[in-house]
């Protein structure tokens, strides 16, 4: 056997991954913002402006769509990775809004040259495709996400780095014309001229940003002992492979996607922080076994202000879904969970948790291959509500007994520690387990 001479080098560097475990909007933005100054770099790894990540600092609300949620903490670098799809018009608007608030964006934002561009016709195709689906529509945010990822995997896409090339306009026109041809298949009215002009104008204005080979930047950072937090968008149940297909988004939203979407090897990943609400929501169409169509669902929506951060649509509300959470923890290898929006349940005498699905008279804890058209009846266990405000609580050990019981129950069922508990939208409204 050949001599195996190697030296074991232990780096202080690592990447942690933070992502959603439900159907999106779990409060990822808030937790990333809180954690940001414990890292050197915050890096978004997939999705695009379909995301809406809300940060509330000193009562002031900021909603981020493409820019990572570390941007409001001074001195942190924010990277948009190759897995993200970018609409220049939305990105420019986001940068302008932040700069108007005094945030130094350009200095702290780096964009992968490999990230794909959302073209104006991608958005039109998204709208045309949804309109053609009628009652079976996905409920897309209509930001052009699906068509852009289709062009990426179809090897037709345009990337951020292409904007710097001389023949960019010709390449754009070739793809646009192909899209216009595709659009003749739909009976769909649209007007391109204005949004196309705005798109090119935005590209011009964005040319002062820093476009980089992000995979080299991030790996060099790791080699010099820097810490990276990878920020996910959407949630596990919206993943293109593992979500409630076809009612999903068009990217992988799970842990593995952070490696693909940034160029970081799995061996460089330490913690996987999964975010989940103390109940469930979903916006858009598709299966949602614990959805409540009654006054209880309405109460969760009004107490939780459950309206989309990107589209303003009312979110569908329901109880915590353990089978879906088991699945999400398994697929993502979650090492710790942050539960958000506990305060929304302050005024409930009883809280239900779905422990299994009943399908065709049989109870199961696994997510069925196809959830569409199936009669899924949730099996519930009820826990007692705490019926008081959580404003004054700063430590896990001080929490009302009923809330502690609820958290212990979830943690035990999921065999994963709950390391954070969010009790309000504000940055400081968070309990962190020591
Ligand atoms: P994200 O997409 O996962 O970042 O989540 P969104 O920002 O779309 O939705 C979460 C919403 O809940 C936002 O309006 C947040 O300000 C708010 N939020 C986050 N954590 C809490 C919490 O613990 N309690 C309450 N009441 N609101 C919260
Ligand atoms: P964040 O990052 C919640 C949903 C849409 C629709 C489906 C497909 O804020 O958690 P798409 O525009 O991707 O084609 O829409 O996915 N969706 C989200 N729901 N939060 C999100 O992002 C979402 N991004 C997409 O409502 O049902
Ligand atoms: Mg959101």
PDB file of N, CA and C in Angstrom, residues 48 67 81 105 139 202 232 239 297 364 371:
ATOM      1  N   UNK A  48     -35.046  34.232  -6.335  1.00  0.00           N
ATOM      2  CA  UNK A  48     -34.847  35.564  -6.915  1.00  0.00           C
ATOM      3  C   UNK A  48     -35.804  36.520  -6.248  1.00  0.00           C
ATOM      4  N   UNK A  67     -31.312  41.120  -2.397  1.00  0.00           N
ATOM      5  CA  UNK A  67     -30.123  41.435  -1.595  1.00  0.00           C
ATOM      6  C   UNK A  67     -30.155  40.617  -0.301  1.00  0.00           C
ATOM      7  N   UNK A  81     -25.241  34.776  -4.904  1.00  0.00           N
ATOM      8  CA  UNK A  81     -24.534  33.638  -5.500  1.00  0.00           C
ATOM      9  C   UNK A  81     -25.028  33.277  -6.886  1.00  0.00           C
ATOM     10  N   UNK A 105     -24.886  50.335   0.179  1.00  0.00           N
ATOM     11  CA  UNK A 105     -25.099  49.024  -0.448  1.00  0.00           C
ATOM     12  C   UNK A 105     -23.912  48.609  -1.315  1.00  0.00           C
ATOM     13  N   UNK A 139     -49.992  29.993  -8.817  1.00  0.00           N
ATOM     14  CA  UNK A 139     -50.038  31.126  -7.885  1.00  0.00           C
ATOM     15  C   UNK A 139     -48.665  31.772  -7.813  1.00  0.00           C
ATOM     16  N   UNK A 202     -31.680  50.008 -16.305  1.00  0.00           N
ATOM     17  CA  UNK A 202     -31.267  49.482 -14.994  1.00  0.00           C
ATOM     18  C   UNK A 202     -29.897  48.820 -15.105  1.00  0.00           C
ATOM     19  N   UNK A 232     -31.093  31.022   2.542  1.00  0.00           N
ATOM     20  CA  UNK A 232     -32.020  30.437   1.576  1.00  0.00           C
ATOM     21  C   UNK A 232     -33.225  31.327   1.353  1.00  0.00           C
ATOM     22  N   UNK A 239     -39.624  23.296  -2.679  1.00  0.00           N
ATOM     23  CA  UNK A 239     -38.457  22.827  -3.447  1.00  0.00           C
ATOM     24  C   UNK A 239     -38.924  22.122  -4.728  1.00  0.00           C
ATOM     25  N   UNK A 297     -58.404  29.954  11.434  1.00  0.00           N
ATOM     26  CA  UNK A 297     -57.456  30.343  10.372  1.00  0.00           C
ATOM     27  C   UNK A 297     -57.450  31.853  10.191  1.00  0.00           C
ATOM     28  N   UNK A 364     -50.391   7.888   8.413  1.00  0.00           N
ATOM     29  CA  UNK A 364     -48.988   7.840   7.982  1.00  0.00           C
ATOM     30  C   UNK A 364     -48.251   9.104   8.394  1.00  0.00           C
ATOM     31  N   UNK A 371     -49.487  14.639  -3.462  1.00  0.00           N
ATOM     32  CA  UNK A 371     -50.473  15.097  -2.478  1.00  0.00           C
ATOM     33  C   UNK A 371     -51.702  15.696  -3.146  1.00  0.00           C
TER      34      UNK A 371
END
